[in-house]
Coordinates of C-alpha atoms in Angstrom, one line a residue:
M24 CA 105.3 110.5 133.3
R25 CA 108.0 110.8 130.7
R26 CA 107.6 108.4 127.8
I27 CA 111.0 107.0 126.8
G28 CA 111.3 105.2 123.4
L29 CA 113.7 102.3 123.4
M30 CA 115.4 101.2 120.1
G31 CA 117.2 98.0 120.6
G32 CA 119.4 96.1 118.1
S33 CA 122.8 94.9 117.1
F34 CA 123.4 98.1 115.0
D35 CA 126.1 96.3 113.0
P36 CA 126.3 99.0 111.8
V37 CA 123.8 101.7 112.8
H38 CA 122.4 103.4 109.6
E39 CA 120.1 106.3 108.5
G40 CA 117.1 104.0 108.5
H41 CA 117.5 103.6 112.3
L42 CA 117.8 107.3 112.8
N43 CA 114.8 108.0 110.5
L44 CA 112.6 105.7 112.7
A45 CA 113.7 107.5 115.8
R46 CA 113.1 110.9 114.3
A47 CA 109.6 109.8 113.2
A48 CA 108.8 108.5 116.7
L49 CA 109.9 111.8 118.3
A50 CA 108.0 113.9 115.7
S51 CA 104.8 111.9 116.3
G52 CA 104.7 112.9 120.0
E53 CA 104.3 109.3 121.1
V54 CA 107.7 109.5 122.9
D55 CA 109.6 112.3 124.6
H56 CA 113.1 110.9 124.1
V57 CA 114.6 107.9 122.3
V58 CA 117.3 105.8 123.8
F59 CA 119.4 103.5 121.6
L60 CA 120.2 100.1 123.2
P61 CA 123.0 98.4 121.3
T62 CA 123.1 94.8 122.5
G63 CA 126.1 92.9 123.7
N64 CA 125.1 89.3 123.3
P65 CA 121.6 88.9 121.8
P66 CA 120.0 85.4 121.9
H67 CA 118.9 85.6 118.2
K68 CA 122.2 86.9 116.7
P69 CA 125.1 85.1 118.4
D70 CA 127.6 85.8 115.7
M71 CA 128.0 89.4 114.8
A72 CA 130.6 91.0 112.5
T73 CA 132.1 93.5 115.0
C74 CA 132.8 93.7 118.6
K75 CA 130.2 95.3 120.9
L76 CA 132.3 98.4 121.7
D77 CA 132.8 99.2 118.0
R78 CA 129.0 98.9 117.6
L79 CA 128.4 101.1 120.6
R80 CA 130.8 103.7 119.4
M81 CA 129.1 103.9 116.0
V82 CA 125.8 104.5 117.6
E83 CA 127.3 107.2 119.8
L84 CA 128.7 108.9 116.7
A85 CA 125.3 108.6 114.9
V86 CA 123.2 110.3 117.6
G87 CA 125.8 112.8 118.7
E88 CA 124.2 115.6 116.8
E89 CA 120.6 114.4 117.1
R90 CA 118.1 116.1 119.4
G91 CA 116.1 114.0 121.7
M92 CA 118.3 110.9 121.3
S93 CA 120.9 109.2 123.5
V94 CA 122.7 105.9 123.9
S95 CA 122.7 103.5 126.8
R96 CA 125.4 101.0 127.8
E97 CA 122.8 98.8 129.6
E98 CA 123.1 95.8 127.3
I99 CA 126.7 96.4 126.4
D100 CA 128.1 96.1 130.0
R101 CA 125.8 93.2 131.1
G102 CA 127.3 89.8 130.8
G103 CA 125.7 86.6 129.5
V104 CA 122.9 86.4 127.0
I105 CA 120.8 89.7 126.8
Y106 CA 117.1 89.5 127.3
T107 CA 114.6 92.4 127.1
I108 CA 112.9 91.5 130.4
D109 CA 116.2 92.0 132.2
T110 CA 116.8 95.3 130.5
L111 CA 113.4 96.6 131.4
N112 CA 113.8 95.6 135.0
N113 CA 117.1 97.4 135.3
L114 CA 115.9 100.6 133.5
E115 CA 112.8 100.8 135.7
K116 CA 115.1 100.9 138.8
R117 CA 117.2 103.7 137.3
M118 CA 114.3 105.7 135.8
P119 CA 111.2 105.0 138.0
D120 CA 109.3 108.0 136.7
S121 CA 109.4 106.9 133.1
R122 CA 107.2 104.7 130.9
F123 CA 109.1 102.7 128.3
V124 CA 107.9 102.3 124.7
Y125 CA 109.8 99.8 122.5
L126 CA 110.1 101.0 118.9
I127 CA 109.7 97.9 116.8
G128 CA 108.9 97.0 113.2
A129 CA 105.9 95.0 112.1
D130 CA 108.2 92.0 111.6
T131 CA 109.3 92.2 115.3
L132 CA 105.6 92.2 116.3
R133 CA 105.2 88.9 114.6
A134 CA 108.2 87.5 116.5
L135 CA 107.2 88.7 120.0
E136 CA 106.1 85.2 121.0
T137 CA 109.8 84.1 120.9
W138 CA 110.8 86.8 123.5
R139 CA 111.7 85.5 126.9
Q140 CA 108.9 86.0 129.5
I141 CA 106.9 87.9 127.0
D142 CA 103.8 88.1 129.2
E143 CA 106.0 89.9 131.7
V144 CA 107.6 92.2 129.1
I145 CA 104.2 93.5 127.8
H146 CA 103.3 94.7 131.3
H147 CA 106.6 96.6 131.7
C148 CA 106.5 98.5 128.4
D149 CA 104.3 99.7 125.5
F150 CA 105.0 99.1 121.9
L151 CA 105.1 101.6 119.0
V152 CA 105.0 99.6 115.8
M153 CA 106.6 101.3 112.9
M154 CA 104.6 100.5 109.8
R155 CA 106.4 100.7 106.4
E156 CA 104.9 101.8 103.1
G157 CA 103.5 98.8 101.3
E158 CA 102.9 96.7 104.4
T159 CA 99.4 95.3 104.9
R160 CA 98.1 97.1 108.0
K161 CA 95.0 94.8 108.3
D162 CA 97.1 91.7 109.0
V163 CA 99.3 93.5 111.4
Q164 CA 96.3 95.0 113.2
R165 CA 94.8 91.6 113.6
L166 CA 98.0 90.4 115.2
A167 CA 98.1 93.5 117.5
E168 CA 94.6 92.8 118.7
G169 CA 95.7 89.3 119.8
W170 CA 98.5 90.9 121.9
A171 CA 96.1 93.5 123.2
A172 CA 93.9 90.7 124.5
R173 CA 96.9 89.6 126.6
G174 CA 97.4 93.1 128.0
A175 CA 99.8 94.7 125.5
Q176 CA 99.5 98.4 124.8
I177 CA 100.3 98.9 121.1
R178 CA 100.2 102.0 118.9
F179 CA 101.0 102.4 115.2
L180 CA 103.1 104.9 113.3
T181 CA 103.7 105.0 109.6
A182 CA 107.3 105.8 108.8
P183 CA 108.8 106.5 105.3
R184 CA 110.6 103.6 103.9
M185 CA 114.3 103.8 103.5
D186 CA 115.8 100.9 101.5
V187 CA 118.9 100.3 103.6
S188 CA 120.0 97.5 105.9
S189 CA 123.1 96.7 108.0
T190 CA 123.7 93.6 105.9
Q191 CA 123.6 95.7 102.7
I192 CA 126.2 98.1 104.2
R193 CA 128.5 95.4 105.3
H194 CA 128.4 93.9 101.8
L195 CA 129.1 97.3 100.2
V196 CA 132.1 97.9 102.5
E197 CA 133.5 94.4 101.9
A198 CA 133.2 95.0 98.1
G199 CA 134.9 98.4 98.4
Q200 CA 131.8 100.3 97.4
P201 CA 130.8 103.7 98.9
I202 CA 128.2 103.9 101.6
D203 CA 127.6 107.7 101.4
G204 CA 124.1 108.6 102.5
L205 CA 123.4 105.2 104.1
V206 CA 125.2 106.0 107.4
P207 CA 126.1 109.3 109.0
E208 CA 129.4 110.7 107.9
A209 CA 131.0 110.2 111.3
V210 CA 130.0 106.5 111.2
A211 CA 131.4 106.0 107.7
A212 CA 134.7 107.6 108.8
Y213 CA 134.8 105.3 111.9
I214 CA 134.2 102.2 109.7
A215 CA 137.0 103.2 107.4
S216 CA 139.4 104.1 110.2
R217 CA 138.9 100.8 112.0
G218 CA 138.8 98.7 108.9
L219 CA 135.4 97.3 109.8
Y220 CA 133.6 94.8 107.5
Q221 CA 136.5 94.7 105.1
D222 CA 137.6 91.1 105.9
R223 CA 134.9 89.8 108.2
L224 CA 137.3 90.0 111.1
G225 CA 135.9 93.1 112.7
K226 CA 134.5 91.1 115.6
N227 CA 138.0 90.1 116.7
Q228 CA 139.5 93.6 116.7
A229 CA 140.6 95.3 119.9
E230 CA 137.8 96.9 121.8
A231 CA 137.1 100.6 121.0
G232 CA 138.4 102.9 123.7
D233 CA 136.4 106.2 123.8
T234 CA 132.8 105.7 125.0
K235 CA 132.4 108.9 127.0
R236 CA 129.3 110.0 125.1
S237 CA 127.3 107.1 126.5
I238 CA 124.6 107.7 129.2
P239 CA 125.4 105.0 131.9
F240 CA 121.8 104.0 132.8

């Protein structure tokens, strides 16, 4: 059975840190492929800086030259508030011979209790927890053991730390500072061409048009 890594998020914008985590997961052999799932309307981030199709397009550009990665429109095209359990149910119907592995950080592991129908979620997917340098593995391991007792399948992978965040990038762009090396060149060019993050009005821009690189799961 093919193991498909799922990397969800707002990706506002996608950056090299996201790509490094996906590369590390592929290199570990824990997953055979990584699918990025930019979300349309997440319950925990109702007010994002850019429209969903701009965010989708940036992820498409970011993974366009990467081996073993692709992008899904699953959470972009679905209406209403986006929940992981619905995503998993839909992906299972489209890819019945795959086992899904959510790529998450230790911080997300701590927040799993807030996920809708989490006891159903943990039976539909495994978790690959990306540990960062400097994190206390003992505390995270104790938390994982609690989830394992509820049926969750959790593995760990230590990934190199890259001090970059989407919030940092938005602030740099707004301040007119360079973002070289923090995002792929194609993403930086897209941000500049669309004027994203310059005046905090990106979310009201017209929807991006070309999305042909997406894989319509």
